[in-house]
Every structure is written in structure tokens, then in C-alpha cells.
Amino acid sequence: MNSSTDLVYAGRGGIGSHLASKILPYASPWIGAYSLPPLAGFATNQMWGQDAVSAGFASAGLGIGTVVLSAVTWQVAGGNNKFRRMRRAQATASVAAGMGWLTAATAAGPFGSPMLDLWLMGGGLFAASWNIRQLMRNAHDETEQVEGNTGFAKIAEAIGLEKLRVKKAQGNGKGMVSVPVELTAGQTVEDVQAALPKLATATHIPPSGATVKRDPDNAAEATLHLRVADLLKDGVQFIPPVRLGMLPNEPIPLGLYADGETFVINPFDAEILQHLLVMGVTGAGKSEFARGLIAHLSTRRKLTMFVADCSKGRQSMGHIADGIDWFLTQPREVKHLFKALPGAIKARGDVLADEGLDQWTPDSSLNAMVLWLEEAADLTDFDELDQIARAARSVGIWLVVSLQRAVWTNINVNVRTNLQASACFGVDDAGDAGFCLPDRVVEAGAVPDWGSDRPGYAFATGMGINQDRWTMEWRSGLTERQYLAALVAAGADHRDPLDEVTAAALGAAYEQRTHRGTNRLNPAHSAPARQVVALPPAEGEDDVMEMELEDARNEVLSLIPADPEPNADYAGIGLDGQLPDVPDDAGMQFEKQDRLSPADARRVIHEQLDSWLAAGQLEFQPADLAPATVSAGRGKPWLQGELKRLAEEGVIRRDGHGEYTILQSPSVPA
């Protein structure tokens, strides 16, 4: 036999062994039920059943043995959970029934009636009951409490929480493990929180990788979250906007959570616009986060950004300054801005009142605004900042304060109270996290005390983030200067200028601003390519840099899908009621039909969808229906209306980016 044949037989043998190991536990009760009773009954009948006196004494002895064995079985098959209690009852009943049949078979014989009938029926019921138990044990509810000193129960005992009831741990396949726990009398979630450092040590994970989330509806229950693998350590790619020209209140993707989910914020869509405090030591990743967020906002309409950075000036934001309407780098300008802001806030409030709005929404004629302050303590006095923070929220001005430590010497307590959202990057002292993150988040173990060792990692709260995510680590996307510059340049045609009401209220301070960002009305002010780099280009490099910037811009635009709205002008459809021109030698022709009735025209589309469904092609784009639409004598507006109707009826689903998925046949009534 050659080696390849050996491998085939070895593979077959492995499969056979695997199947045998799966089948044997279920076959054993049937083998025992239909082999042991007749053999034992025949043997005892031959020994004692031929004589009446011997049969009587044997039956009495076996009867006593039945009681003793049943009692022993009941005693040794103990347990507190429902599976063990059922096993005790089932095992005891099986012993009693088997010994009872053996006692009767000793005197009457195993193969006569009714002993044979009882054996055939009872043996099958016995085997089937144990098969059912085996199936139920293998597929029991994973949320049932798993008792015994194993797994996380051992870890809980080792860290001083021996009374903690640990349920079945579940992993998500992306490095995160969730462990539901139940606290016994005398225990609190605070006890578990205090043991988190020991838990991290026992499971060999970073200190910030162990957090606990309390159940808001039951103080006796909580969930431990353990990050056993770091999927973010190699960096996170910047996530571009899904399209240009979105509104301010649409989601903003800025990175990834530790469990692989996208980190998304949506401050202008939250029930209350929450000002943001960004904190972290030098090198922790605050600037990277700021650049990614500002680049995203630079591609949106009805939004205006002011950024004040008198420390680094254009060093951090210079390459994306074109998307910032007012970039303040001089203390004098910042002073003028803060003097003018109260008047602008009042003017905006009056407009919103006239529009019947309690707070800013996209329905307002005003732009949403972002006021980003780097090292706010160096820019203005606390009382002035406090006044602005309290009043700006309802008029659609989002205040972002970024600094290294939010201690009382750097920022007023009243101001910090108004910064209800937070993004806390690495800090040197664990106690500093409490100046940024809510107490319940820090107490749950979400403390980024890694300093600058893990740039980009952070915890975040507010801004429309689900509270279940507040204690989950995330990492911001890595940005490239040229890439972001190209993205900001691509957004110029979509950026709206500041609304006239706010601009007029800001007065001369705004009118005479040094930096004027570009928008759809003044794209000519776009920064030339040479401003993307730190040093001016050498002679002869202008053309090369222009080409590099153009390449970057094309790359950005290629990643932004077309407008996915149902009524968008899909360039790929190309339907104008005219048949396409086909060369004579193309081997194909189009034959235009007369304009069909609405019912017949719809039938053409339905037949096309049914044919795709039958072939297993579930995804399509509107352009794919162009031939069917032309053959029905219809055009683009009609097709767009039909797609919208089919989506509302649940036949298809619009997935975004101009793509649809077929959910069911349009010919089958819903």
C-alpha cells in the first residue's frame, strides 16, 4: 500500500473514530437494555425458578436488593441544580424498574408473556429516556448557573470572591469574554470592583482589560468583561465618511472598540448636545483624534468650525485648516471671539425661538457650530468660559475642550461640570481619570492609566454613545497628513458658509478674522499643495506635489460611495427613454417595445427580480434594471419610484451606497 493510500485510510479511520465517539453515548443505553435483562433473567430463572420454594426465597431476596440499590442510587446521585435532581430521580427509577423486572422474571421466566412484552417496551422507554437526558445536558441553557469549583469559579475563589456565583462565560471571537455573575447576600458590586486588579492578574490581562458592569435593574447581578486579546495593537485605519455633504447629526466613525465594533459618535443627534472634554498626556493621541474628527466634519454641510490653538498653532491642524472656518492662533483673536460669542448666542436663540425650536436641529436656518479649544486655561478666564458653556448647548454650538489634566488649576469646576461628554486618553496617574470620566465608569475599572504607552487608546462617554460602551476601550484611526488634506479639499463644495445671523452677531471680530476657511462659495481660497508639507518645496517640485495631492484626492473620493438616497441621480442608470446605440458589428440589438401599461411595466421588473432570485443573485444596483426599464418603455423617474415602492412593501431592502438586496419574490403576496 503506497503512502497516499495510507493517508486515505488514516483519514477514513479518523472519521470513523469521531463518528463512533459521537454515537456510542447514545447507543449504550439501547445495548444495555436489550442485552443485560434477558441474560440476567434467564440465569436467575435457571438457578432458582424451577422450584417454587427456591423461586419464592429468590424473589424475596431480590426484592430486598431492589430497595437497597434504589436507596443507594438516590443517595449517591445527589445535586442541587435541576439537571442533577432529574438525574437522581431517573437513575433511581431505572434501578427500581430493572430490579423489579428481574425479580418477576426469576419466578415466571424472562421469555414468557407478559415478561417478554414488559422487557421489549420497558427497555425501549428506558433507553430513550437516557438519550433524551443526554441531549438535554449537551444543549442546556447557557445562562444556567454552572456550579462547581471550575473555570471562572476557581478564579473568583482565588481572588477572594468565593461566594460569587459565576455563570457560563461567553466569548465573542474577537478577544472579549463576558462572564455573568450573581452576588450572594452580603456582597456588592463594589466588592467585585475592588477585586478587579486581582482578576486582571489572575487572568494575565492588562489592568484596564477587566471591567464590571452592574445590572441597573438588579443589584445582585453584574457582568464581568475581560479583554483577553488586543485586536487594536497594530493600529486602526482611518474610516472615511460614507459620502460627502452629510448633515451634522449623522454618525461619525472615528475608530474601533476592543471587540472589533466601530467606534461611532453622534453629538448633534443626542437628546441633549453634550459639550466634550478631551484629556490625556502628551503623546496619548488627542491630536490624532482631533484631526480625524475635524476632517470628518469638514465634509458636511450646515456646519461651521472654529478652532483655537495658541500653543501649537498650525503645527497640528495646518494641513486641514482649509476646512476650519476660523482658525485662531493668536491670543488677541481668541479674546475678540469670546467677547463676541455671548451676543451671537443670544441672536441664535432668538432665531430658534422664532422657528419654534427648543434646540438646534437640521430644520433650522442656522448652521451647527463646533468650537474647539486647545488648552482652554491658556485662552480665556474661567467665568467667561463658564458662561459660554452654559448657554451654547441649546443654540447648537458644540464646545470641545482639550487639555492634558482637567484638575481645578487648569479648568474651573463649574466649566468641567458643563462638559458632560468625555474622551479620556492615557493618563500618568489613575486618579486623573476621575477628572474626565464619570465616577461609575472609573469605578467599573475603565482607567486609562497607561500614559503615552498606548497612543490612541481611550474611553469615551456621551456624544450619543450607548452607555454599555462607556467602559469599553477603543482606539482612534491613524491619519495621514496628505490624505486628510485631500479629504478636506474634496469637501469644499459641500461646506456651507456661516449663516448670516451668526456672522452678523459676531461682527468685526469675525469679519476681520485672519484665517478664512473654504466652502462652496469661496473654493478659490483652497490652500495650495505646498501648504500640505512642513517646508516649502524645492525648485522644480511644484508639479510633483500637485500630482501627489491629486492622487490623494482621487484615493479619498474612490472610498466615498455615491449618494445612496432613493431619489438620487444614479449616474450608472443612464435611462432617458432612448435605446442605447449599438454598433452594427456588435452582434446584438435592442428592440424597443411600446410603452406598457403600469401593471405590465411592473411585471417586467418583477420577472427580472424573480430571475435573479432563482439564480441566487440577491444583490443588485439600479443600473442592472436598465434593460428591463427600457423594454417597458419607461425611464429613470419611474424606476426610482418602483424601487421605493418595492422597498416599502418589503420586497427589497436598500442597503445604502446605491445597492439593494432582494428579500422575497415580488410575485408572492406579503
PDB file of C-alpha atoms in Angstrom, residues 18 122 156 189 307 353 455 527 542 636 638:
ATOM      1  CA  HIS A  18     -15.021  10.506  15.503  1.00  0.00           C
ATOM      2  CA  GLY A 122     -39.722  -1.067  29.093  1.00  0.00           C
ATOM      3  CA  ALA A 156     -13.350  34.008  41.789  1.00  0.00           C
ATOM      4  CA  VAL A 189     -20.722  45.301  43.033  1.00  0.00           C
ATOM      5  CA  VAL A 307     -10.582  76.020  16.283  1.00  0.00           C
ATOM      6  CA  ALA A 353     -37.421  80.677  19.145  1.00  0.00           C
ATOM      7  CA  PRO A 455      -1.326  56.163  21.829  1.00  0.00           C
ATOM      8  CA  ALA A 527      -4.727  76.097   0.190  1.00  0.00           C
ATOM      9  CA  ASP A 542       5.682  72.002  -7.584  1.00  0.00           C
ATOM     10  CA  LYS A 636     -35.294  56.808 -14.668  1.00  0.00           C
ATOM     11  CA  TRP A 638     -40.363  55.647 -12.991  1.00  0.00           C
TER      12      TRP A 638
END
